[in-house]
CSV table of C-alpha atoms in Angstrom, one decimal:
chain,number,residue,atom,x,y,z
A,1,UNK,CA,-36.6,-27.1,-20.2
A,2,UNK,CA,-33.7,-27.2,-17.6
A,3,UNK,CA,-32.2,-24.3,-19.0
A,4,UNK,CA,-35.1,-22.4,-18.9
A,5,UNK,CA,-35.4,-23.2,-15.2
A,6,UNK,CA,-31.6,-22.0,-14.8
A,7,UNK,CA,-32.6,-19.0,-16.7
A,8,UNK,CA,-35.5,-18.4,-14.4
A,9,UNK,CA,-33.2,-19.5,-11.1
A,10,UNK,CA,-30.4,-16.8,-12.4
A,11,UNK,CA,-32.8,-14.3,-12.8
A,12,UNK,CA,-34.4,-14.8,-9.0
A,13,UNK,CA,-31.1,-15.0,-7.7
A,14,UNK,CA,-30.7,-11.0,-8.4
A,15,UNK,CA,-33.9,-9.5,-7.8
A,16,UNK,CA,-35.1,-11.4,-4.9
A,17,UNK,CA,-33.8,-9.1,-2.1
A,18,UNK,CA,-33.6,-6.1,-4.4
A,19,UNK,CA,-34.9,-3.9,-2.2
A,20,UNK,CA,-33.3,-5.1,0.7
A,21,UNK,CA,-30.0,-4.5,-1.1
A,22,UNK,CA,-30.3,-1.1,-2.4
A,23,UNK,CA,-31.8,0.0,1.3
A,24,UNK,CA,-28.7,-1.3,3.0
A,25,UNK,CA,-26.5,-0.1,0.2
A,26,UNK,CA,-27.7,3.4,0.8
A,27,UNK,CA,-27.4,2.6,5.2
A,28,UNK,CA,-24.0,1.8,4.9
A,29,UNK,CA,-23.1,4.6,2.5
A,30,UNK,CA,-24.8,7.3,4.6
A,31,UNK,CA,-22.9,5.2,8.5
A,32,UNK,CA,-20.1,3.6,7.2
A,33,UNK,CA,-19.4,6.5,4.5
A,34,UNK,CA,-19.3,9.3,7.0
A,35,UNK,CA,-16.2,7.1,9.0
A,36,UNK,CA,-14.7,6.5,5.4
A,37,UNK,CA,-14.3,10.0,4.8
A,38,UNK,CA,-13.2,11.5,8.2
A,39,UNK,CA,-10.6,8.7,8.6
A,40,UNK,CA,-9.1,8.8,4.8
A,41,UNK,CA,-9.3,12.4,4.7
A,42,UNK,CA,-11.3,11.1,1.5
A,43,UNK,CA,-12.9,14.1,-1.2
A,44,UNK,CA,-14.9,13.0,-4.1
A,45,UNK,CA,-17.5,14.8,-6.8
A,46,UNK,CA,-20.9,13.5,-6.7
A,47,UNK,CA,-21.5,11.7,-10.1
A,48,UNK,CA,-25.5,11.6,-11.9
A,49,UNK,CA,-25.2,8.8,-14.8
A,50,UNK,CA,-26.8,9.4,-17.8
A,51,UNK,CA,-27.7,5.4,-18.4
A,52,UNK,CA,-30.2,3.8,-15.8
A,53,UNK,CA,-27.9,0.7,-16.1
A,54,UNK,CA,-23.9,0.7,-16.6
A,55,UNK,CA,-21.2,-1.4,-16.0
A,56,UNK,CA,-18.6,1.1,-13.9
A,57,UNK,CA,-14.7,0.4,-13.9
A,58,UNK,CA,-12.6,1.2,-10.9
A,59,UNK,CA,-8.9,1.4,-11.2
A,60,UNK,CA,-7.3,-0.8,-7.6
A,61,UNK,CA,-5.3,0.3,-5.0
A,62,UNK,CA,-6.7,0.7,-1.6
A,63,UNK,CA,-8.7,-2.4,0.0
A,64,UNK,CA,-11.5,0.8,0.8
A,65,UNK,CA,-12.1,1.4,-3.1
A,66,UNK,CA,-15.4,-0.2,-3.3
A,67,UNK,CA,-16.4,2.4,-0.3
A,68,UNK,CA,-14.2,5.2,-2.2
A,69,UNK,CA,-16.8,4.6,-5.5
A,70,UNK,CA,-20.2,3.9,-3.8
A,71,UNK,CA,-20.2,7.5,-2.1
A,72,UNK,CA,-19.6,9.3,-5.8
A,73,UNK,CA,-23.0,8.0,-7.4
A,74,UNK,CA,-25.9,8.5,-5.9
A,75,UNK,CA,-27.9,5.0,-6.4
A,76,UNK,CA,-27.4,1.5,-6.4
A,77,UNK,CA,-24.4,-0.6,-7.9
A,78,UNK,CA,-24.1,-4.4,-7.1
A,79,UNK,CA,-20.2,-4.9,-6.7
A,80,UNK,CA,-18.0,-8.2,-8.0
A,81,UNK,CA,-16.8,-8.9,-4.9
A,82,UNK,CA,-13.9,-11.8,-4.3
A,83,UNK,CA,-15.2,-15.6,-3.1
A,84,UNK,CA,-13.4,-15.2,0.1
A,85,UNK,CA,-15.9,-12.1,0.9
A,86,UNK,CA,-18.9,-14.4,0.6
A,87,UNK,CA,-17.2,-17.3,2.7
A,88,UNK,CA,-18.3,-18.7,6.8
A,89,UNK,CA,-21.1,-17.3,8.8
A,90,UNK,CA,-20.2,-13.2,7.6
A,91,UNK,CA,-20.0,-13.8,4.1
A,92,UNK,CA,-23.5,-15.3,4.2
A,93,UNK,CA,-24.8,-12.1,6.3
A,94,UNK,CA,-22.7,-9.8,3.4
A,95,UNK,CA,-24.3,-12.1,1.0
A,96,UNK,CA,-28.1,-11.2,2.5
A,97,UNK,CA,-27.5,-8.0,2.6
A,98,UNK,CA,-25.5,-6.8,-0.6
A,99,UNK,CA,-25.7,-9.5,-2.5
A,100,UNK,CA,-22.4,-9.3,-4.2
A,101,UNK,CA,-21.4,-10.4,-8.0
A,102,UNK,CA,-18.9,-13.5,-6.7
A,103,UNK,CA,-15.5,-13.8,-8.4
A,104,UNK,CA,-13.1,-16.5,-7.4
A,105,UNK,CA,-9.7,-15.5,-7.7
A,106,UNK,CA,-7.4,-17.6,-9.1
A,107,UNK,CA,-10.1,-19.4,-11.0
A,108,UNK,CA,-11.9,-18.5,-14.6
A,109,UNK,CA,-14.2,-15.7,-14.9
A,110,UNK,CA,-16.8,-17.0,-17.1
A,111,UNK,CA,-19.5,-17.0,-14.8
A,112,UNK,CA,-18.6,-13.8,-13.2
A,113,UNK,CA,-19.2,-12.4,-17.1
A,114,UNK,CA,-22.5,-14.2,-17.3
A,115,UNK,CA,-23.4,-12.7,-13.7
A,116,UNK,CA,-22.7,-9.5,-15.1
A,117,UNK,CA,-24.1,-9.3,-18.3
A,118,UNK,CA,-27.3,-10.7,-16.7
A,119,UNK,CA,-27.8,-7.8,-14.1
A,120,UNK,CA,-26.9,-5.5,-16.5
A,121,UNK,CA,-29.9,-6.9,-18.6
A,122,UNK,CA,-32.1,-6.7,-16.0
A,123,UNK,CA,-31.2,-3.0,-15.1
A,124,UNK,CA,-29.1,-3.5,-12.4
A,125,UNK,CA,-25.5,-1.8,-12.6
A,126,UNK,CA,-22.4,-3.3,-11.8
A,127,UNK,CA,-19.3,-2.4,-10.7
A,128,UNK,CA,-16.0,-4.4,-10.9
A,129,UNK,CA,-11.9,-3.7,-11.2
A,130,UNK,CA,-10.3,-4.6,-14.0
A,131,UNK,CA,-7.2,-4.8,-12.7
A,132,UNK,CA,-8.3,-7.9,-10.4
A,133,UNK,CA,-6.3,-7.0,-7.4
A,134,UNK,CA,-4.9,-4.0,-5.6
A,135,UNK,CA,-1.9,-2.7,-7.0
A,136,UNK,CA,1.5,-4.0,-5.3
A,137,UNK,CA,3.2,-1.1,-6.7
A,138,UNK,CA,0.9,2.4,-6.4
A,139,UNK,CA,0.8,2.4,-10.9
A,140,UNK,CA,-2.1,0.6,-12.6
A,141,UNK,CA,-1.6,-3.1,-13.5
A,142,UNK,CA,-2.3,-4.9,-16.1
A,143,UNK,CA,-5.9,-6.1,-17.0
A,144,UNK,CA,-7.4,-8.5,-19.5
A,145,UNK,CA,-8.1,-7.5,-23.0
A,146,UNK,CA,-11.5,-9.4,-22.1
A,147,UNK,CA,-12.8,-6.6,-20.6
A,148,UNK,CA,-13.2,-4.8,-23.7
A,149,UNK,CA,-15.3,-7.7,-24.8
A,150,UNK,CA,-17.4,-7.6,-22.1
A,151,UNK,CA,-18.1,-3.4,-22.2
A,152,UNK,CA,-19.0,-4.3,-26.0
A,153,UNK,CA,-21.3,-7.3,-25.6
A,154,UNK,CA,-23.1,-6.1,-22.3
A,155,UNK,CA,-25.8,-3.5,-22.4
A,156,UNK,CA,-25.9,-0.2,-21.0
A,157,UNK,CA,-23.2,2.5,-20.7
A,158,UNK,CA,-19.9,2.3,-19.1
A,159,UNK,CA,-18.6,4.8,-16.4
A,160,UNK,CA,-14.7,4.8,-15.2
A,161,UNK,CA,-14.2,6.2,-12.1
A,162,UNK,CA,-10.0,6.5,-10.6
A,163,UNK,CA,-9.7,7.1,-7.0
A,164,UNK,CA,-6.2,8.8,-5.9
A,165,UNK,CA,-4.1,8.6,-3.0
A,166,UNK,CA,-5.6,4.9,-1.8
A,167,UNK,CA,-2.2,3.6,-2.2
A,168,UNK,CA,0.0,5.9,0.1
A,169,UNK,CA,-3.1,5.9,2.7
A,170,UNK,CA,-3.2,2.4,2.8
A,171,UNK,CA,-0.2,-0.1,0.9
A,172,UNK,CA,-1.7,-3.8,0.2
A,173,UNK,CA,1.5,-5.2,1.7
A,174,UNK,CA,1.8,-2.8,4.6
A,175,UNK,CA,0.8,-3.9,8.3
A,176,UNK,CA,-0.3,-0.3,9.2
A,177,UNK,CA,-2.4,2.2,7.5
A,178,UNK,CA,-1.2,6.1,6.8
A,179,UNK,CA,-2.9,8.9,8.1
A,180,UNK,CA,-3.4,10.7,4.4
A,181,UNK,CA,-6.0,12.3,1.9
A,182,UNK,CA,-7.5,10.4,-0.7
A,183,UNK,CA,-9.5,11.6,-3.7
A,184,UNK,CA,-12.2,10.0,-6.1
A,185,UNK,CA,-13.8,10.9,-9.3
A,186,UNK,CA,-15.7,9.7,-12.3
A,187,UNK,CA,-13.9,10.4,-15.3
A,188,UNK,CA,-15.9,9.7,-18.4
A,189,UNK,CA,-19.3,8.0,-19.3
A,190,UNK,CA,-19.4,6.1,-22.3
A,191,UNK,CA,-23.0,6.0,-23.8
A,192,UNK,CA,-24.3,2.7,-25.4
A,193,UNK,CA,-24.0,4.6,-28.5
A,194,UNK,CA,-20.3,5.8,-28.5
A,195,UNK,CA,-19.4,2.1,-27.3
A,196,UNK,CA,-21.3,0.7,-30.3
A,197,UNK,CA,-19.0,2.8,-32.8
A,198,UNK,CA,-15.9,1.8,-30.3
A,199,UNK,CA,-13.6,-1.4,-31.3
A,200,UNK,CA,-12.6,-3.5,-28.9
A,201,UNK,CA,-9.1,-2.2,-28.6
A,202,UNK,CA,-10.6,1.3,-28.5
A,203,UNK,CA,-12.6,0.5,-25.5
A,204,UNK,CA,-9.6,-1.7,-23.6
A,205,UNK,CA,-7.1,1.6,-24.7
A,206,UNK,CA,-9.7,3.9,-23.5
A,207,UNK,CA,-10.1,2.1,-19.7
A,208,UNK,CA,-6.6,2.0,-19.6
A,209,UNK,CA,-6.2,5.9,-19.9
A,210,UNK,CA,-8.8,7.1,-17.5
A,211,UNK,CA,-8.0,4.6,-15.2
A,212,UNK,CA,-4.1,4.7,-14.8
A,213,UNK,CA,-2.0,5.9,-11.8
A,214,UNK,CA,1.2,6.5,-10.7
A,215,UNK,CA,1.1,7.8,-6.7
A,216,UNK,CA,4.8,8.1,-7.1
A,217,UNK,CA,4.7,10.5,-10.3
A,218,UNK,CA,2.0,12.4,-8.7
A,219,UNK,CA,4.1,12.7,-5.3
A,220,UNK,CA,7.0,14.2,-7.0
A,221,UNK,CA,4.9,16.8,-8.8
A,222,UNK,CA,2.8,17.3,-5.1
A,223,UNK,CA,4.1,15.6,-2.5
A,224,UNK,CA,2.0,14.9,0.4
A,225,UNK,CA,2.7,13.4,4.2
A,226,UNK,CA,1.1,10.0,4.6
A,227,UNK,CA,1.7,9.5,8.4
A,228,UNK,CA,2.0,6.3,10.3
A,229,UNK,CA,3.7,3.4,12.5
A,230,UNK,CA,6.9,0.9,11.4
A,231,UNK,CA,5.8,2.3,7.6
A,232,UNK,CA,8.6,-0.2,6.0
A,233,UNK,CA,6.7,-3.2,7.5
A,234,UNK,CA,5.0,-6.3,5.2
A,235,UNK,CA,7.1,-4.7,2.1
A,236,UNK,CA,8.5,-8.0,1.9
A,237,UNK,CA,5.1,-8.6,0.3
A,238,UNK,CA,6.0,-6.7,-2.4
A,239,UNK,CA,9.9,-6.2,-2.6
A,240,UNK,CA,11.2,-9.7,-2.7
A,241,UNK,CA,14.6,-10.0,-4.4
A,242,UNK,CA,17.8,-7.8,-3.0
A,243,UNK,CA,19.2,-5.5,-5.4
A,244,UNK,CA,22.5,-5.3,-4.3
A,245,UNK,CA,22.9,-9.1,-4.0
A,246,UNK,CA,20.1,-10.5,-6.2
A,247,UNK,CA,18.8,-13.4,-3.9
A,248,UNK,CA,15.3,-14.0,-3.3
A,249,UNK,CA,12.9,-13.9,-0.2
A,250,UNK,CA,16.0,-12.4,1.9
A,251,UNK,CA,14.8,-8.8,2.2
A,252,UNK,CA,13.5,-8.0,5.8
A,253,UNK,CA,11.5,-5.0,7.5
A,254,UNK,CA,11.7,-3.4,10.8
A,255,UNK,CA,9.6,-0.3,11.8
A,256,UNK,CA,10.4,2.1,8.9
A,257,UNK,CA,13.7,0.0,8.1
A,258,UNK,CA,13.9,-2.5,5.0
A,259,UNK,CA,16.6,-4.4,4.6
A,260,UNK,CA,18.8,-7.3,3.5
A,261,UNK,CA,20.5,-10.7,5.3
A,262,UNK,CA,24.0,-9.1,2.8
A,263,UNK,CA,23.7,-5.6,4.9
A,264,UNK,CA,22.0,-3.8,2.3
A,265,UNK,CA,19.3,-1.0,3.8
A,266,UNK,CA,17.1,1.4,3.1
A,267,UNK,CA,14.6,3.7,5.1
A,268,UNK,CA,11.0,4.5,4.1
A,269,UNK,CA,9.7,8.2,4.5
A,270,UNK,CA,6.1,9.1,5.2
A,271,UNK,CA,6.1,10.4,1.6
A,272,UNK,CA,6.6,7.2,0.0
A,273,UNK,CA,10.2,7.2,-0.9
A,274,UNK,CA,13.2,5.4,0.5
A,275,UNK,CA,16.4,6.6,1.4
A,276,UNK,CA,19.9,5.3,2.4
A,277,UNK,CA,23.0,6.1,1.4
A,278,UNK,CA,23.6,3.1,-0.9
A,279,UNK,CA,19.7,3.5,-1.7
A,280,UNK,CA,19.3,1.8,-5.8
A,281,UNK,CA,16.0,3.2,-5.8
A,282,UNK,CA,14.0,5.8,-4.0
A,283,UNK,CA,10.2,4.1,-4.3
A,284,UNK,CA,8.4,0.4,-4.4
A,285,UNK,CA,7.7,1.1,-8.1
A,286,UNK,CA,11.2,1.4,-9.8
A,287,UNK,CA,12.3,-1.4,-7.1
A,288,UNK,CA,9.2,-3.7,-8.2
A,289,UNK,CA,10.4,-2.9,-12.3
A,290,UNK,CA,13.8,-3.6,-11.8
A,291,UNK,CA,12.8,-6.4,-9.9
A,292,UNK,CA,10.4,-7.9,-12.7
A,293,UNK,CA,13.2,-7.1,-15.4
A,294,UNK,CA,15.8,-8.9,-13.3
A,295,UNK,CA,13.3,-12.4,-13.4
A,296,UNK,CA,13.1,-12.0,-16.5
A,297,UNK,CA,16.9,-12.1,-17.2
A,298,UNK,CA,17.2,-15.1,-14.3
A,299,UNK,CA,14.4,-17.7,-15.8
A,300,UNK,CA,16.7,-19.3,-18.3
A,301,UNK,CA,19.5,-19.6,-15.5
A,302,UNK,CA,16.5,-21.4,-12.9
A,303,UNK,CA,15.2,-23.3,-15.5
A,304,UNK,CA,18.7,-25.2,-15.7
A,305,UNK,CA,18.4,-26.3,-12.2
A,306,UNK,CA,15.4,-28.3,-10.8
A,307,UNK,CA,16.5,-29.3,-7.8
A,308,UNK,CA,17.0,-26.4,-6.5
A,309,UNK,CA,13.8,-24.0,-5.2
A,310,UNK,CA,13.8,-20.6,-6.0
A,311,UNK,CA,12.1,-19.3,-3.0
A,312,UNK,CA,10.7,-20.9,-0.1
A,313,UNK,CA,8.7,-20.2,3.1
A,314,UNK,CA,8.0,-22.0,6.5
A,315,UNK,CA,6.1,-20.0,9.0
A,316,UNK,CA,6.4,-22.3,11.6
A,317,UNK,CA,4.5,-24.3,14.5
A,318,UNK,CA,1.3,-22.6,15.2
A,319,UNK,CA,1.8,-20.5,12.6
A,320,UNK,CA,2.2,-22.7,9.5
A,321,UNK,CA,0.5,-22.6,6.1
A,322,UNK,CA,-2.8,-25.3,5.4
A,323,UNK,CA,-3.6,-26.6,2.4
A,324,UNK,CA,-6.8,-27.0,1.1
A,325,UNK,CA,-8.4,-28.5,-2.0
A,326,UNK,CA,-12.0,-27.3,-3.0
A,327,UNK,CA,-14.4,-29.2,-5.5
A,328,UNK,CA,-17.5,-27.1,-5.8
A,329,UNK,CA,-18.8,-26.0,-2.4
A,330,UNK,CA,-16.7,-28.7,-0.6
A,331,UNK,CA,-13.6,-28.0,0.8
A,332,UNK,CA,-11.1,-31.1,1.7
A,333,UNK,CA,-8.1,-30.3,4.3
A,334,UNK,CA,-5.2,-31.8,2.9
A,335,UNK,CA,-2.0,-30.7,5.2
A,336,UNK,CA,-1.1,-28.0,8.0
A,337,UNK,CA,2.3,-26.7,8.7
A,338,UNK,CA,3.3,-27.1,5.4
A,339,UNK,CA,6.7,-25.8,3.6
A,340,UNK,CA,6.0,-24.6,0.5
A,341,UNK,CA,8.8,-24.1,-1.9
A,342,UNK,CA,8.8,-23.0,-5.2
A,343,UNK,CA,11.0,-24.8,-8.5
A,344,UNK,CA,11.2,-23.8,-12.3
A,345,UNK,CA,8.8,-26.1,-13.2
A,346,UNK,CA,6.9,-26.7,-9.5
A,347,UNK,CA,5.7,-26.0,-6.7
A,348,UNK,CA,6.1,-28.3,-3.9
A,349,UNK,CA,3.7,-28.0,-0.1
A,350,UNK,CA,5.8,-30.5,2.6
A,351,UNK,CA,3.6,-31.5,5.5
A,352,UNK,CA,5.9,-34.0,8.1
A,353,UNK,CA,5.8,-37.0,5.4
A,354,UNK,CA,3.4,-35.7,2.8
A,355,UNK,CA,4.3,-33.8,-0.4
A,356,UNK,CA,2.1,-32.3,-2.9
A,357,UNK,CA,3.8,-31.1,-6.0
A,358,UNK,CA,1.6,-29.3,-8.9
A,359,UNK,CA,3.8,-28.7,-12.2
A,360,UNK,CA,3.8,-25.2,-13.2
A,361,UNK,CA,2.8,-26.2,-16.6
A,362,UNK,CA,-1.0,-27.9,-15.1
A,363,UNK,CA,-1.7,-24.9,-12.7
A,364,UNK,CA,-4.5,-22.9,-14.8
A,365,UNK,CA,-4.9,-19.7,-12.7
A,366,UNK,CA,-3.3,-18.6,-9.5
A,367,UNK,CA,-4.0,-15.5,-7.3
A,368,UNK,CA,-3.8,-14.2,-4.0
A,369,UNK,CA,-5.6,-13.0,-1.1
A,370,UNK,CA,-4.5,-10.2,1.1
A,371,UNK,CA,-0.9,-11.5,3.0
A,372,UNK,CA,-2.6,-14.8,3.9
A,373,UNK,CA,-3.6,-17.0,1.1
A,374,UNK,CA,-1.9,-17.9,-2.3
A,375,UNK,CA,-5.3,-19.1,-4.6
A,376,UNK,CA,-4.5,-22.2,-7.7
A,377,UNK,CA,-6.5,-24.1,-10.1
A,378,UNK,CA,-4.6,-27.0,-11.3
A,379,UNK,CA,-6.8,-29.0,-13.5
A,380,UNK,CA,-10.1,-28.8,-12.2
A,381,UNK,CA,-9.3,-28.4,-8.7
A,382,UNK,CA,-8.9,-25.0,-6.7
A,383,UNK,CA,-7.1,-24.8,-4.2
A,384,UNK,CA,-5.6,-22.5,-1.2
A,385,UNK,CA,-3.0,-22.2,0.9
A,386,UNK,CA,-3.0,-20.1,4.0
A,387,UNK,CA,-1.8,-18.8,6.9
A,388,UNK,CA,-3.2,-16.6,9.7
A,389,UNK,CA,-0.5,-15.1,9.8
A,390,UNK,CA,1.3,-13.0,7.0
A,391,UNK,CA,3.6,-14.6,4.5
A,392,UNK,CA,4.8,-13.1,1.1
A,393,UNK,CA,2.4,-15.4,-0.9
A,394,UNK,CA,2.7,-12.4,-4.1
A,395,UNK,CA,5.7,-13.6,-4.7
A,396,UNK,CA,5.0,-16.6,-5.5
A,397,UNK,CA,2.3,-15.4,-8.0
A,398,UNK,CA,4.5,-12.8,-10.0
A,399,UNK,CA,7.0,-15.5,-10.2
A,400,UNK,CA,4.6,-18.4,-11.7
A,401,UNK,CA,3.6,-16.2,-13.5
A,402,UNK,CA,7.2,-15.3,-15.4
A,403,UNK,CA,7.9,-18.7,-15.6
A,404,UNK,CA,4.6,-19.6,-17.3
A,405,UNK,CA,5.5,-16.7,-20.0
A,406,UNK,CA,2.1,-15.3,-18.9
A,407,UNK,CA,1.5,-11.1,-18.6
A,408,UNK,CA,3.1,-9.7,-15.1
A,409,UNK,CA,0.2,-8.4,-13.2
C-alpha cells in the first residue's frame, strides 16, 4: 500500500503543472532565446524527433548549454538540473515554473535514474549531460558507463545533441565571458529499436563519439577570435600546478597574464592559446594533461608524507569558506572562515579552534559548484563548503579524486 501511494505521489509530482511547464518552457525559449542568440553569436539546426518521448544527451561546456539545446527542438524537454538550482526563494520559483529533474552533485544518482526513467514512461522527455559538469578543459570528459544502462532500460529513443564553441565563448573557470560564435546541433537519433539491438558498451561508445570535443583541435584547423576583458583570469580554477616548478596552488592570473610565485609566465590570446617565451604549452588542455599525468607520478611521493598538505586555501575575513552539513532537507552550519587543506589521506576544514577532518577513504562522492562550492558525501552526510567569493575548489576534486584511484573527470 505505501508504495503504491509513492508510486501515485511520483507520478503527481510530474504532471501536475504540466502545462504550466511546457508554456513557460516555450516563453522563455521564444524571450530569453532571442538574447541567447544575439549575445553568443549562437547558430543551430532546428531538430523534429521521430520518438514522442526520448531521453536527449548533451555533451558540457558552456553554463548556457541547457539554453543552447532547448532552442534546436521544437517541444518540451524537462532538464536534470543541479540541487543548487532548485535551492532558497528562486529555486522554488524555477522549480514552479520548469519543474526540473534534481540531481545533487556530489551525491548518488539513483533517484535522479528513477526520476528519469519515470518521465520518460509517462511520455515526457528528458534531457541531461553525461559528463556531469562543464568541461575544465574545452575536450569532453569522462562520463559513467551507467549511462548506457540507463539509455537501455528506459523507454523511448535517444537523441545526442554537441554544441560547439561554448567553451571559448564562455570558460567555467573564467571571470569574464568572450565575445564569440557558438554552434549547436543534433547529431543522431537512436530509435527504441536500434537501442534494443545495441549493447551496452555499443550505446556508452556511441554517446561518446557524437558527443566529443576538442575547441582547441577545432581552433587550429579554424581559428576564430573570442574577444574579452583580463581573459587569463580564474584559470587558477583549472591550471593549478606550475610546470616549470611543479608546486601546487602557486599559479596566479592578472588581466590576460598567468603566472607563477618561481617567475614562470605565460599570456592568453583571444584565440585560446598561450604564449611566452618559455611557454611549455600553448592551451589549457595539454597544460591540464600534463598536469593530470604529473599527479599521477607524485601520489606515491604524497602518500609518504601525512603531515604535510598538499594544497591549501584561506580566503580570508569576510571572505572565508562555510561549512555546512546537510541531512535530508536540513542544513546545519558547522564553521565559517575556515582553512581547508588537503592531505594524502584527508582533508582537514580549521575554524579558530575547530577541526573537521573526513579521511579520503570515507568521502563517497565529491563535486563542485561553479568557483564557489566544493560538494562531499562522507558516509551518509552531504556536505558543502563555500565561499562567495571564488576559490579553486576543482582542484581539490581532481585531486581526491587521483588519490582515491577513481576515473579523472
Amino acid at each position: 500500500m505505501a508504495e503504491l501511494v509513492k508510486n501515485q505521489h511520483d507520478v503527481t509530482r510530474w504532471t501536475k503543472g504540466l502545462s504550466r511547464n511546457r508554456a513557460m518552457q516555450e516563453f522563455f525559449r521564444h524571450t530569453l532565446g532571442a538574447y541567447i542568440k544575439k549575445k553568443y553569436k549562437y547558430k543551430f539546426l532546428l531538430y523534429q524527433p521521430k520518438e514522442k518521448a526520448f531521453l536527449l544527451l548533451i555533451n558540457h561546456t558552456h553554463n548556457c548549454d541547457p539554453f543552447f539545446a532547448t532552442l534546436i527542438f521544437p517541444d518540451y524537454i524537462r532538464y536534470v538540473a543541479t540541487e543548487q538550482w532548485t535551492e532558497g526563494p528562486a529555486g522554488k520559483l524555477f522549480t514552479f515554473l520548469l519543474n526540473p529533474i534534481p540531481r545533487k552533485k556530489g551525491a548518488s544518482a539513483d533517484e535522479t535514474v528513477e526520476n528519469i526513467e519515470l518521465n520518460l514512461k509517462l511520455g515526457i522527455s528528458v534531457a541531461m549531460f553525461p559528463e556531469g559538469v562543464v568541461s575544465i578543459n574545452g575536450q569532453s570528459g569522462y562520463f559513467s558507463p551507467r549511462t548506457g544502462e540507463l539509455v537501455k532500460q528506459c523507454t523511448g529513443g535517444l537523441i545526442t545533441c554537441r554544441i560547439d564553441g561554448g567553451y571559448l565563448c564562455d570558460p567555467v573557470w573564467a571571470k569574464y565571458p568572450r565575445r564569440g560564435t557558438t554552434e549547436g546541433r543534433a547529431v543522431r537519433e537512436y530509435t527504441r529499436e536500434e537501442l534494443d539491438r545495441m549493447s551496452i558498451d555499443e550505446i556508452n561508445a556511441a554517446i561518446a563519439k557524437d558527443l566529443y570535443v576538442n575547441a582547441y583541435e577545432e581552433q587550429r584547423k579554424n581559428p576564430k577570435r573570442y574577444r574579452g576583458k583580463a581573459l587569463a583570469e580564474g584559470l587558477e580554477n583549472a591550471l593549478f600546478i606550475c610546470p616549470k616548478c611543479h608546486r601546487v596552488g602557486t599559479m596566479q592570473s592578472d588581466k590576460s597574464d598567468y603566472f607563477c610565485t618561481c617567475g614562470y609566465k605565460v599570456t592568453l590570446g583571444d584565440t585560446g592559446f598561450f604564449t611566452g617565451e618559455d611557454a611549455f604549452f600553448d592551451n589549457v588542455l595539454d597544460w591540464d594533461l600534463w598536469q593530470r599525468e604529473y599527479i599521477k607520478e607524485q601520489i606515491p611521493v604524497w602518500k609518504k608524507d601525512n603531515k604535510r598538505p598538499i594544497t591549501a586555501d584561506d580566503m580570508g575575513s569576510g571572505k572565508g569558506i562555510n561549512l555546512f552539513e546537510t541531512t535530508g532537507r536540513k542544513r546545519n552550519f558547522l564553521m565559517n572562515n575556515a582553512l581547508v587543506r588537503l592531505y594524502c589521506d584527508r582533508l582537514e576544514l580549521v575554524g579558530g579552534e575547530k577541526t573537521e577532518r573526513f579521511m579520503l577513504s570515507e568521502i563517497n562522492r565529491m563535486g563542485s559548484h561553479r568557483s564557489t562550492g566544493l560538494l562531499f558525501t562522507c558516509g551518509v552526510m552531504y556536505y558543502k563548503a563555500s565561499s562567495k567569493c571564488e576559490w579553486p575548489v576543482f582542484k581539490y576534486v581532481a585531486l581526491w579524486r587521483f588519490l582515491t584511484g577513481r576515473q579523472y573527470l
